[in-house]
Amino acid sequence: MKTDKPSPFQIIDAKFTAGAGIEGGSLPPPTFVEIAFAGRSNSGKSSLINTLVERKSLVRTSSTPGCTRQVNLFEVSARDGMRLMLADLPGYGFAKRSKQERAEWAKLIEGYLRDRATLRAIVILFDARRGIEQDDADLVAFAREPRPAHGSLEVVLVATKIDKMSSSERHARIAQLNKESGARIIGFSSVTTEGRDELWRAIRKAVGFAPAPEARA
Ligand code: GTP
Ligand code: MG
């Protein structure tokens, strides 16, 4: 069921800043704290960012995997003064790419995650029905490794598309995923917005922003 309730975190401004991919482009010098969104192609990263910032089409989404082809940065401002950069990353596990192309993508994503000075957290998304697959587990392990030049990243795990399950199924699935991963998994749907506020709380905690007063749970 769609809630349509405005988020207590109220994003008052969200805009595209810059993008960089293997074909070119460069990211601006780091400014605000950054959060990256990563996961398999088609897992729902771009849709999740639109849902988080309550804009229908800030970020381009597609039912065809491989839609996002570069690291795209979005600057967002919340009513309580929080300013963040959200980084939408190209998906991995996209079978139609050549081996060389896949290696170049991995280099781009790993380089960004390792070297971006203002990056504080990574949200790793996977389809709730597929669960955490080998590529996802590899990324989680990579993201948890201390970075040579910058602080460690906080890792937030999100199971997407939970609207495709009944509410009893989704409860059982999240409990199972929590158990399997030994971590807390946030269930999320860009269709119903379920999980949006829980994810905002987790992101704010990960980057050290106090929650908006009206949203303390
Ligand atoms: P790449 O850019 O290719 O890496 O994909 P992505 O992870 O950014 O996925 P995107 O947001 O483009 O969504 C992929 C497809 O899944 C689109 O058809 C979306 O409409 C659909 N989708 C995304 N999130 C949800 C969700 O929560 N529920 C349902 N039912 N569909 C979703
Ligand atoms: Mg995308």
Coordinates of C-alpha atoms and ligand atoms in Angstrom, one line a residue:
M1 CA 0.0 0.0 0.0
K2 CA 1.4 3.4 -0.9
T3 CA 1.8 5.6 2.2
D4 CA 2.3 9.0 0.5
K5 CA 3.2 10.4 3.9
P6 CA 5.9 13.1 3.4
S7 CA 9.3 12.0 4.8
P8 CA 10.2 13.7 8.1
F9 CA 13.6 14.3 6.6
Q10 CA 12.2 16.6 4.0
I11 CA 14.6 17.1 1.2
I12 CA 14.1 20.7 0.0
D13 CA 16.5 20.6 -2.9
A14 CA 18.1 17.9 -5.0
K15 CA 20.1 18.5 -8.2
F16 CA 22.4 16.6 -10.5
T17 CA 26.0 17.9 -10.1
A18 CA 28.3 15.9 -12.3
G19 CA 29.1 12.4 -13.7
A20 CA 32.2 10.5 -14.7
G21 CA 32.5 7.2 -16.5
I22 CA 34.9 5.0 -18.4
E23 CA 34.1 7.1 -21.5
G24 CA 35.1 10.3 -19.8
G25 CA 34.0 13.1 -17.5
S26 CA 35.3 14.0 -14.2
L27 CA 33.9 14.5 -10.7
P28 CA 34.1 17.9 -9.0
P29 CA 36.5 18.3 -6.1
P30 CA 34.9 16.8 -2.9
T31 CA 32.7 19.1 -0.9
F32 CA 29.9 17.7 1.3
V33 CA 29.9 14.3 2.8
E34 CA 29.1 11.6 0.2
I35 CA 27.1 8.4 0.2
A36 CA 27.4 5.9 -2.6
F37 CA 24.7 3.6 -3.8
A38 CA 26.0 0.3 -5.3
G39 CA 24.6 -3.0 -6.4
R40 CA 23.8 -5.4 -9.3
S41 CA 22.4 -3.8 -12.5
N42 CA 18.6 -3.5 -12.2
S43 CA 18.6 -3.9 -8.4
G44 CA 16.9 -0.5 -8.1
K45 CA 19.7 2.0 -7.2
S46 CA 18.5 4.9 -9.3
S47 CA 14.8 4.3 -8.3
L48 CA 15.8 4.2 -4.6
I49 CA 17.6 7.6 -4.9
N50 CA 14.5 9.1 -6.5
T51 CA 12.4 7.7 -3.6
L52 CA 14.8 8.9 -1.0
V53 CA 14.8 12.5 -2.3
E54 CA 11.1 12.4 -3.1
R55 CA 11.6 13.3 -6.8
K56 CA 10.0 11.1 -9.5
S57 CA 12.6 11.5 -12.1
L58 CA 15.8 13.2 -10.8
V59 CA 17.7 10.0 -11.7
R60 CA 17.0 8.1 -15.0
T61 CA 15.8 4.5 -14.4
S62 CA 15.1 1.7 -16.8
S63 CA 13.8 -1.9 -16.8
T64 CA 16.8 -2.7 -19.1
P65 CA 19.9 -3.5 -17.0
G66 CA 22.9 -1.3 -17.6
C67 CA 21.0 2.0 -17.5
T68 CA 23.4 4.0 -15.3
R69 CA 26.8 4.1 -17.1
Q70 CA 28.8 6.5 -14.9
V71 CA 29.2 7.7 -11.4
N72 CA 26.5 10.4 -11.1
L73 CA 26.6 12.8 -8.2
F74 CA 23.5 14.5 -6.8
E75 CA 23.6 17.3 -4.2
V76 CA 20.7 17.2 -1.7
S77 CA 19.7 19.6 1.1
A78 CA 17.3 18.7 3.9
R79 CA 15.1 21.2 5.7
D80 CA 17.2 20.8 8.9
G81 CA 20.4 22.0 7.1
M82 CA 21.9 18.6 6.3
R83 CA 23.7 18.7 2.9
L84 CA 24.9 15.6 1.2
M85 CA 26.2 14.3 -2.1
L86 CA 24.5 11.0 -3.2
A87 CA 26.5 9.0 -5.8
D88 CA 24.6 6.7 -8.1
L89 CA 27.0 4.0 -9.3
P90 CA 26.7 1.9 -12.4
G91 CA 25.5 -1.6 -11.6
Y92 CA 27.7 -4.8 -11.8
G93 CA 26.8 -8.3 -12.9
F94 CA 25.6 -7.1 -16.3
A95 CA 26.1 -10.1 -18.6
K96 CA 26.1 -8.2 -21.9
R97 CA 29.3 -6.4 -21.1
S98 CA 32.6 -7.8 -22.5
K99 CA 35.3 -9.0 -20.0
Q100 CA 37.4 -5.9 -20.7
E101 CA 34.5 -3.6 -20.2
R102 CA 33.7 -5.3 -16.9
A103 CA 37.3 -4.9 -15.7
E104 CA 37.1 -1.2 -16.6
W105 CA 33.8 -0.8 -14.7
A106 CA 35.3 -2.5 -11.6
K107 CA 38.3 -0.2 -11.8
L108 CA 36.1 2.8 -12.0
I109 CA 33.9 1.8 -9.0
E110 CA 36.7 0.5 -6.9
G111 CA 38.8 3.6 -7.6
Y112 CA 35.9 5.9 -6.6
L113 CA 35.2 3.9 -3.4
R114 CA 38.8 3.8 -2.4
D115 CA 39.9 7.3 -3.3
R116 CA 37.0 9.7 -2.8
A117 CA 38.0 11.7 0.3
T118 CA 34.5 12.8 1.4
L119 CA 32.9 9.4 0.9
R120 CA 31.7 8.1 4.3
A121 CA 29.2 5.4 3.6
I122 CA 28.1 2.9 1.0
V123 CA 24.5 1.6 0.6
I124 CA 24.7 -1.8 -1.0
L125 CA 21.4 -2.9 -2.7
F126 CA 20.2 -6.3 -3.7
D127 CA 16.9 -7.6 -4.9
A128 CA 15.2 -9.1 -1.8
R129 CA 14.1 -12.2 -3.7
R130 CA 17.6 -12.9 -5.1
G131 CA 19.4 -12.3 -1.8
I132 CA 23.1 -11.6 -1.4
E133 CA 25.0 -13.2 -4.3
Q134 CA 28.7 -13.7 -4.7
D135 CA 29.3 -10.3 -6.5
D136 CA 27.4 -8.5 -3.6
A137 CA 29.4 -10.4 -0.9
D138 CA 32.6 -9.4 -2.7
L139 CA 31.6 -5.8 -2.7
V140 CA 30.6 -5.9 1.0
A141 CA 34.1 -7.3 1.8
F142 CA 35.8 -4.7 -0.4
A143 CA 33.8 -1.9 1.2
R144 CA 34.6 -3.1 4.8
E145 CA 38.4 -3.1 4.1
P146 CA 40.1 -0.1 5.7
R147 CA 40.9 2.5 3.0
P148 CA 44.6 3.3 2.7
A149 CA 44.2 7.1 2.5
H150 CA 40.8 7.8 4.1
G151 CA 38.7 6.5 6.9
S152 CA 36.7 3.2 6.7
L153 CA 33.3 3.3 5.1
E154 CA 30.1 2.5 6.9
V155 CA 28.2 -0.2 5.1
V156 CA 24.4 -0.2 4.9
L157 CA 22.6 -3.2 3.4
V158 CA 19.2 -2.8 1.6
A159 CA 16.9 -5.5 0.2
T160 CA 14.9 -3.9 -2.6
K161 CA 11.6 -4.5 -4.4
I162 CA 9.9 -5.9 -1.3
D163 CA 6.6 -4.8 -2.7
K164 CA 6.8 -7.9 -4.9
M165 CA 6.3 -10.1 -1.8
S166 CA 3.3 -10.4 0.5
S167 CA 3.8 -8.7 3.9
S168 CA 4.2 -12.1 5.7
E169 CA 6.7 -13.3 3.1
R170 CA 8.7 -10.1 3.4
H171 CA 8.9 -10.4 7.2
A172 CA 10.2 -13.9 6.9
R173 CA 12.6 -13.0 4.1
I174 CA 14.2 -10.0 5.9
A175 CA 14.6 -12.2 9.1
Q176 CA 16.3 -14.9 7.0
L177 CA 18.6 -12.3 5.3
N178 CA 19.5 -10.8 8.6
K179 CA 20.4 -14.3 9.9
E180 CA 22.4 -15.3 6.8
S181 CA 24.4 -12.0 6.6
G182 CA 24.9 -11.4 10.3
A183 CA 24.0 -7.8 9.6
R184 CA 20.9 -5.6 9.7
I185 CA 19.1 -5.5 6.4
I186 CA 16.7 -2.7 5.6
G187 CA 13.7 -3.8 3.4
F188 CA 12.9 -1.2 0.8
S189 CA 10.4 -0.5 -1.9
S190 CA 10.5 2.4 -4.4
V191 CA 6.9 1.6 -5.3
T192 CA 5.4 1.9 -1.8
T193 CA 8.2 4.0 -0.2
E194 CA 8.4 1.4 2.6
G195 CA 11.8 1.5 4.3
R196 CA 12.5 5.1 3.2
D197 CA 12.6 6.7 6.7
E198 CA 14.4 3.7 8.2
L199 CA 17.1 4.1 5.4
W200 CA 17.4 7.9 6.0
R201 CA 17.9 7.2 9.7
A202 CA 20.6 4.6 8.9
I203 CA 22.3 7.0 6.5
R204 CA 22.3 9.9 8.9
K205 CA 23.7 7.6 11.7
A206 CA 26.4 6.3 9.4
V207 CA 27.6 9.8 8.5
G208 CA 27.1 11.2 12.0
F209 CA 24.2 13.6 11.3
A210 CA 21.8 13.7 14.2
P211 CA 18.3 12.6 13.1
A212 CA 15.8 15.4 12.4
P213 CA 14.0 15.9 15.8
E214 CA 10.6 15.0 14.5
A215 CA 12.0 11.7 13.1
R216 CA 13.6 10.2 16.2
A217 CA 12.2 6.7 16.5
Ligands
GTP1 P1 21.4 0.1 -13.4 O1 21.4 1.6 -13.6 O2 21.2 -0.7 -14.7 O3 22.5 -0.4 -12.6 O4 20.0 -0.3 -12.6 P2 19.5 0.3 -11.2 O5 20.0 -0.5 -10.1 O6 19.7 1.8 -11.1 O7 17.9 0.0 -11.3 P3 16.7 1.1 -11.7 O8 16.4 2.0 -10.5 O9 16.9 1.6 -13.0 O10 15.5 0.0 -11.7 C1 15.5 -1.1 -12.5 C2 14.0 -1.6 -12.7 O11 13.5 -2.1 -11.5 C3 13.1 -0.5 -13.2 O12 12.2 -1.1 -14.1 C4 12.4 -0.1 -12.0 O13 11.1 0.5 -12.2 C5 12.3 -1.4 -11.2 N1 12.3 -1.1 -9.7 C6 13.2 -0.4 -9.0 N2 12.9 -0.4 -7.7 C7 11.7 -1.1 -7.6 C8 10.9 -1.5 -6.4 O14 11.2 -1.1 -5.3 N3 9.8 -2.2 -6.7 C9 9.5 -2.7 -7.9 N4 8.4 -3.4 -8.1 N5 10.3 -2.3 -9.0 C10 11.4 -1.6 -8.8
MG2 MG 20.8 3.0 -12.4

